[in-house]
Short mmCIF file of C-alpha atoms in Angstrom, two decimals:
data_model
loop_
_atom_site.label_atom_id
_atom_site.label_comp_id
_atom_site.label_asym_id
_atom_site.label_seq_id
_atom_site.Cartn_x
_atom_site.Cartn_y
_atom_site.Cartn_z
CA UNK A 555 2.20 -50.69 -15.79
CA UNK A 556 0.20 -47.79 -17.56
CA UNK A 557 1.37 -46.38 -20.67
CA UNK A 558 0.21 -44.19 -23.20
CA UNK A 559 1.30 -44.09 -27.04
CA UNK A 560 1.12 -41.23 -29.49
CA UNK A 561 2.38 -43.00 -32.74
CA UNK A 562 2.78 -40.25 -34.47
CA UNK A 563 5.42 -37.67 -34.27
CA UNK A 564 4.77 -35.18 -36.22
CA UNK A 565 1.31 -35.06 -38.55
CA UNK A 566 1.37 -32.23 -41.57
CA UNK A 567 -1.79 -31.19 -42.69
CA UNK A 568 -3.42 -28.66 -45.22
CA UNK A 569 -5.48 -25.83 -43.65
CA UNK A 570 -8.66 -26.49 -43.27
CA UNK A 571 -8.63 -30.05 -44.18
CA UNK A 572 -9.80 -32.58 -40.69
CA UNK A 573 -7.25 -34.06 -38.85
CA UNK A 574 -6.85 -36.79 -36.20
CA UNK A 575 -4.16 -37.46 -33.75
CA UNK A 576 -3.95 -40.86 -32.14
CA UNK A 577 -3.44 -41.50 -28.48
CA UNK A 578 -3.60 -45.21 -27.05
CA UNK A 579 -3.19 -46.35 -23.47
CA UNK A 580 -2.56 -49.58 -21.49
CA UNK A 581 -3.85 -49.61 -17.79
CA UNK A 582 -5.36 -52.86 -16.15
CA UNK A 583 -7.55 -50.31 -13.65
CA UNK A 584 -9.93 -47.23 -15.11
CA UNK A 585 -8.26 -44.10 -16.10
CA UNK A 586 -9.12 -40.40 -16.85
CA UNK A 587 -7.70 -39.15 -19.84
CA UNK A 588 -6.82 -35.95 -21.37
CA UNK A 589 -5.29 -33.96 -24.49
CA UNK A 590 -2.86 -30.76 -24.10
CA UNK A 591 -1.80 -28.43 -26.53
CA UNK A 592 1.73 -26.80 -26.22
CA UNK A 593 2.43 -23.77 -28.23
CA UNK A 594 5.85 -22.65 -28.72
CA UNK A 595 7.36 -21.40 -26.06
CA UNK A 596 4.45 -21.81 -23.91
CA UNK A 597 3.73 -24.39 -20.69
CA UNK A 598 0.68 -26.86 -21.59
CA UNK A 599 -2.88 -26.18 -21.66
CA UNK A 600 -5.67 -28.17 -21.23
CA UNK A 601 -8.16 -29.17 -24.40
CA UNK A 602 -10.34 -31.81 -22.90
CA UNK A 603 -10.95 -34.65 -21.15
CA UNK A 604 -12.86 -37.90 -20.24
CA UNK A 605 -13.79 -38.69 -16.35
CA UNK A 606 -17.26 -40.26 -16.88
CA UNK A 607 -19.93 -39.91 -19.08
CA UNK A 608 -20.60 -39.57 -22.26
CA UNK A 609 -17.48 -40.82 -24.57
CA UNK A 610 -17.58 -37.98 -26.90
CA UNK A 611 -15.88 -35.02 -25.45
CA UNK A 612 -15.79 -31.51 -26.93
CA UNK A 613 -13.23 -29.19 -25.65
CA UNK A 614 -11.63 -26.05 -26.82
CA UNK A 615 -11.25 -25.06 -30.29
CA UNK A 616 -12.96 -27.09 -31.98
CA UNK A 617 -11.24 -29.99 -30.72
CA UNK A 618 -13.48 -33.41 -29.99
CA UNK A 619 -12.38 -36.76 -28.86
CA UNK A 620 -13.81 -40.07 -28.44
CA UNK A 621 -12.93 -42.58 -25.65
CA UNK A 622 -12.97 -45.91 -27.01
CA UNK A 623 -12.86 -48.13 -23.86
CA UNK A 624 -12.83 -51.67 -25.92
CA UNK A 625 -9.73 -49.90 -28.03
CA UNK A 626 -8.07 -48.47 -25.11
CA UNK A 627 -7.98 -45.09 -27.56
CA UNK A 628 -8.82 -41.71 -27.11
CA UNK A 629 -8.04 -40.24 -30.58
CA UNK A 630 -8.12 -36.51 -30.87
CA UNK A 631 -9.64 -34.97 -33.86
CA UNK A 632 -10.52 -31.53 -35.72
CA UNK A 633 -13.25 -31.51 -38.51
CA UNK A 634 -11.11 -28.31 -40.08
CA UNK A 635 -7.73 -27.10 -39.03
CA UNK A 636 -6.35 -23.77 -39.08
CA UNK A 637 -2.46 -21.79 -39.36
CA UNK A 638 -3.42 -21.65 -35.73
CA UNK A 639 -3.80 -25.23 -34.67
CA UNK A 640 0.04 -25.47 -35.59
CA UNK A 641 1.51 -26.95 -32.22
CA UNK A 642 2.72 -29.90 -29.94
CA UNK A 643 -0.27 -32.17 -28.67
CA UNK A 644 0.02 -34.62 -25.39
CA UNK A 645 -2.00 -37.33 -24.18
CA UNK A 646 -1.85 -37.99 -20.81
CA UNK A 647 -3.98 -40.86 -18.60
CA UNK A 648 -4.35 -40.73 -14.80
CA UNK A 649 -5.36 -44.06 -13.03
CA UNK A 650 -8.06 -43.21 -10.86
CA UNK A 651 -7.21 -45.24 -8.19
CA UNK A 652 -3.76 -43.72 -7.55
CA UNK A 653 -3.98 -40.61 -9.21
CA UNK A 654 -0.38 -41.73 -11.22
CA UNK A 655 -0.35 -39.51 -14.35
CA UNK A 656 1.73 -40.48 -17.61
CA UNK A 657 2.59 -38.23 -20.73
CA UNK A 658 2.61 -39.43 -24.20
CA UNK A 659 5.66 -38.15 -26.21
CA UNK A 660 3.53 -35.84 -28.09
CA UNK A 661 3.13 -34.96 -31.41
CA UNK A 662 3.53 -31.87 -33.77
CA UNK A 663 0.87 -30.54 -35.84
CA UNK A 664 1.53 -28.51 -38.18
CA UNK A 665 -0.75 -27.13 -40.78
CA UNK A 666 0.11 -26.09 -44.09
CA UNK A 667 -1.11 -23.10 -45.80
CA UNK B 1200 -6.35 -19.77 -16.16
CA UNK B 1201 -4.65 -21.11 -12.37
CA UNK B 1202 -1.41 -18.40 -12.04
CA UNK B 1203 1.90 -20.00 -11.85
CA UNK B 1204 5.35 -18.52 -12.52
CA UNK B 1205 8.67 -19.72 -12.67
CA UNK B 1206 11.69 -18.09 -12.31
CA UNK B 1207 14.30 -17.64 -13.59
CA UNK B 1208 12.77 -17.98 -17.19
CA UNK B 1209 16.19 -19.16 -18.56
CA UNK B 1210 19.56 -19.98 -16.61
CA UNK B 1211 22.79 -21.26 -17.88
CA UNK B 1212 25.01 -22.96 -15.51
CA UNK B 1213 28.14 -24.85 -15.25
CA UNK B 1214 28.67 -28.79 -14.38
CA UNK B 1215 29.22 -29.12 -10.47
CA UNK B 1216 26.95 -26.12 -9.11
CA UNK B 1217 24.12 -26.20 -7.29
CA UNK B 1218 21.14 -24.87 -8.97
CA UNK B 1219 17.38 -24.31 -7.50
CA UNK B 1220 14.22 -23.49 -9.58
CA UNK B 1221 11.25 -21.82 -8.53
CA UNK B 1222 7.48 -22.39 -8.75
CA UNK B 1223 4.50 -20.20 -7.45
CA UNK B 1224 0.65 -20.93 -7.85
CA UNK B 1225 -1.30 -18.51 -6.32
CA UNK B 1226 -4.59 -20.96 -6.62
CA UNK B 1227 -4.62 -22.93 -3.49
CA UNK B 1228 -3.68 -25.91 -5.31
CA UNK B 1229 -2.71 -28.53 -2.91
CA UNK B 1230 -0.80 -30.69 -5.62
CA UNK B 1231 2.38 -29.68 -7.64
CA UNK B 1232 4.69 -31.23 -10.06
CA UNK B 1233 7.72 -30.87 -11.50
CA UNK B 1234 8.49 -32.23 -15.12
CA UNK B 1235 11.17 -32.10 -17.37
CA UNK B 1236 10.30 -32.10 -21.41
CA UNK B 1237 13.27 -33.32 -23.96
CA UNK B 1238 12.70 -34.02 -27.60
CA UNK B 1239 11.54 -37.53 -28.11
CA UNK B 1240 10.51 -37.89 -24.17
CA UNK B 1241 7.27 -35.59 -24.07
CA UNK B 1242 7.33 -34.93 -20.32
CA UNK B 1243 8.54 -36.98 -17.36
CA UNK B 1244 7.80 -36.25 -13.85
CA UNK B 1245 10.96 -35.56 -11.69
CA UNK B 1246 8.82 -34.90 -7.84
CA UNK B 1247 5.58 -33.65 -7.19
CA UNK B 1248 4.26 -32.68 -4.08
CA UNK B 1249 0.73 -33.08 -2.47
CA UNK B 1250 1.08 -31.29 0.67
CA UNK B 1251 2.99 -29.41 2.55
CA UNK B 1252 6.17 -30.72 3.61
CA UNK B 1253 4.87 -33.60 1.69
CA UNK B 1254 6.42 -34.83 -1.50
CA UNK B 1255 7.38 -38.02 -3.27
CA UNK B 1256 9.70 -39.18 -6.48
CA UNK B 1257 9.07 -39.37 -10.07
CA UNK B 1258 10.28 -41.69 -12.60
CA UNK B 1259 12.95 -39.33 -13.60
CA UNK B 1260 14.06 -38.42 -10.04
CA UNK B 1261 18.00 -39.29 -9.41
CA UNK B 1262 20.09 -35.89 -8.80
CA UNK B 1263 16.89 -33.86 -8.11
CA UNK B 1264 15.17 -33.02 -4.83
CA UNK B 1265 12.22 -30.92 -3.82
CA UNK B 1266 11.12 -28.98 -1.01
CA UNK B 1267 7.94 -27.45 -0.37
CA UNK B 1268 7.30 -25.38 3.08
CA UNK B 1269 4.41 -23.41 1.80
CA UNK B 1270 1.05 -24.39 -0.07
CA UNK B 1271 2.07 -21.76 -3.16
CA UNK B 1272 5.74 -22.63 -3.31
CA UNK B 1273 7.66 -25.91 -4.83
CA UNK B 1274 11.25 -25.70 -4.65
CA UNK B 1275 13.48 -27.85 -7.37
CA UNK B 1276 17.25 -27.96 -6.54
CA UNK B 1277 20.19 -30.23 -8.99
CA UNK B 1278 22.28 -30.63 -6.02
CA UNK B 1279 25.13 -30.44 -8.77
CA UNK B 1280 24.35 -29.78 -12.12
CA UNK B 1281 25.60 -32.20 -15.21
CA UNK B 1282 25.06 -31.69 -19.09
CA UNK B 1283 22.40 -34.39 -18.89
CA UNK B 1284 20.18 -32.18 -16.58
CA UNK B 1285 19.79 -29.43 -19.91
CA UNK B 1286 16.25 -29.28 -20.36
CA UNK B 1287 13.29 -27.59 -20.37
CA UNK B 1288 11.28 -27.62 -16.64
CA UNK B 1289 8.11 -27.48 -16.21
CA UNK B 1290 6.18 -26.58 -13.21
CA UNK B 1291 2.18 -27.45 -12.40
CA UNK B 1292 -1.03 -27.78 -9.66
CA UNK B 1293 -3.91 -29.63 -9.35
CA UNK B 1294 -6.49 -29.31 -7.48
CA UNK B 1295 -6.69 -32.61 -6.74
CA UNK B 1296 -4.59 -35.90 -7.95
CA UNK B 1297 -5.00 -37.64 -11.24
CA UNK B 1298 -7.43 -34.11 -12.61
CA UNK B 1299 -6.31 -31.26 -15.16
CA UNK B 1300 -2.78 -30.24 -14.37
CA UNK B 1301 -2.09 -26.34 -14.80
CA UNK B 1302 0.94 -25.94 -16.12
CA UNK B 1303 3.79 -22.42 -15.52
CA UNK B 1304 5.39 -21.27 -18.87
CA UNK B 1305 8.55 -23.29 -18.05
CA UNK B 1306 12.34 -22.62 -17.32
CA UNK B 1307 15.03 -23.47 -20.30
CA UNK B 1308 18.29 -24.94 -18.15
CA UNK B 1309 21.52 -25.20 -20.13
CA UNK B 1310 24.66 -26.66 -18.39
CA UNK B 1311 27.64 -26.19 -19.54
#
C-alpha cells in the first residue's frame, strides 16, 4: 500500500538560516510527487513537483527538492528562510498507474525572527 | 490560480441534521475531491469525482456521500451530522488524475 511520511511535525527555524523538511514514501509502482504549502486559513497551494526528468526540482519561492528514487525521499529544502515561509507543508505521492493520491500529515514551519 | 469556492465558509450544526457543502471550479476540471484536514491527520480523502455523475469513495468515506450532476459542481452531504464529522473540508480539481490538485479555501464544520 503507498504511504508517505513527514517525520517531522513541526520544524523551528531562525530567519534566514536553510531549512529542510523531510518527506518519504513507500509505493511498489512509480509515483509523482509533490510539496504544498498551507497558510493559515488558506486551502493548499502547489510548490513543486517531480513527474519525470531531472530529480532536482525548483518551484516557487525559493523552494527546491530532490527526488531520491534509491531513498524513496523527496526532501524539501530552502537555502534561506524568511517570517514569510512560516506555514504548514504536505507531501503528497500519486501512483501513476492509478492516479491514487496520499497526503503526508504535514508539518509546521515556523521561522523565528 | 484554477477558481474554486466553497460555501458556506463556516457552518455550525447540531448532531442528527442533514448538512450539504458546496464546491464550484469554474476551470473545466474533470476531477474533484473532497478532503477533510484534522490535526495530526494532514488530509484524507472522503469522495472524489472524475466525471459527471461519476464518483467513487475515499478512505475516510462512512456517513458521507457525493453527488455531482454538473462538470463545475461537487456536492458533499453528512446525511446526519455527529461531533466526529467537526472538521475542516476541503474542496479540489484536477485536470487530470494523480497531477497538481487545486485546492478552494475550505469550509470550518462544527457540530454540536
Amino acid at each position: 500500500a503507498q504511504s508517505v511520511t513527514q517525520l517531522d511535525s513541526q520544524v523551528p527555524v531562525f530567519e534566514e538560516a536553510p531549512v529542510e523538511l523531510r518527506c518519504n514514501y513507500s509505493s511498489s509502482v512509480s509515483v509523482y510527487l509533490f510539496w504544498y504549502v498551507q497558510y493559515p486559513n488558506q486551502g493548499l497551494q502547489l510548490l513543486l513537483k517531480y513527474l519525470s526528468g531531472s530529480t532536482l526540482v525548483k518551484g516557487i519561492n525559493g523552494f527546491e527538492a530532490e527526488f531520491n528514487k534509491s531513498q524513496t525521499s523527496f526532501h524539501l529544502r530552502k537555502p534561506s528562510v524568511h517570517i514569510s515561509d512560516t506555514a504548514e507543508y504536505f507531501c503528497a505521492v500519486s501512483d501513476r498507474g492509478t492516479y491514487k493520491y496520499i497526503f503526508g500529515t504535514g508539518t509546521r514551519l515556523k521561522v523565528l525572527a | 490560480d484554477a477558481g474554486i469556492t466553497q460555501s458556506p465558509r463556516h457552518k455550525v450544526t447540531e448532531t442528527g441534521t442533514p448538512v450539504t457543502l458546496r464546491c464550484h471550479q469554474t476551470e473545466n476540471h474533470r476531477y474533484m475531491y473532497w478532503y477533510r484536514q484534522d490535526p495530526g491527520h494532514g488530509l484524507r480523502l472522503i469522495h472524489y469525482s472524475y466525471g459527471v455523475k461519476d464518483t467513487d469513495k475515499g478512505e475516510v468515506s462512512d456517513g458521507y456521500s457525493v453527488s455531482r450532476s454538473k462538470t463545475e459542481d461537487f456536492l458533499l452531504t453528512l446525511e446526519s451530522a455527529t461531533s466526529s464529522q467537526t472538521s475542516v473540508y476541503f474542496c479540489a480539481s484536477s485536470i487530470a488524475g494523480g497531477d497538481t490538485q487545486y485546492f478552494g479555501p475550505g469550509t470550518r464544520l462544527t457540530v454540536l
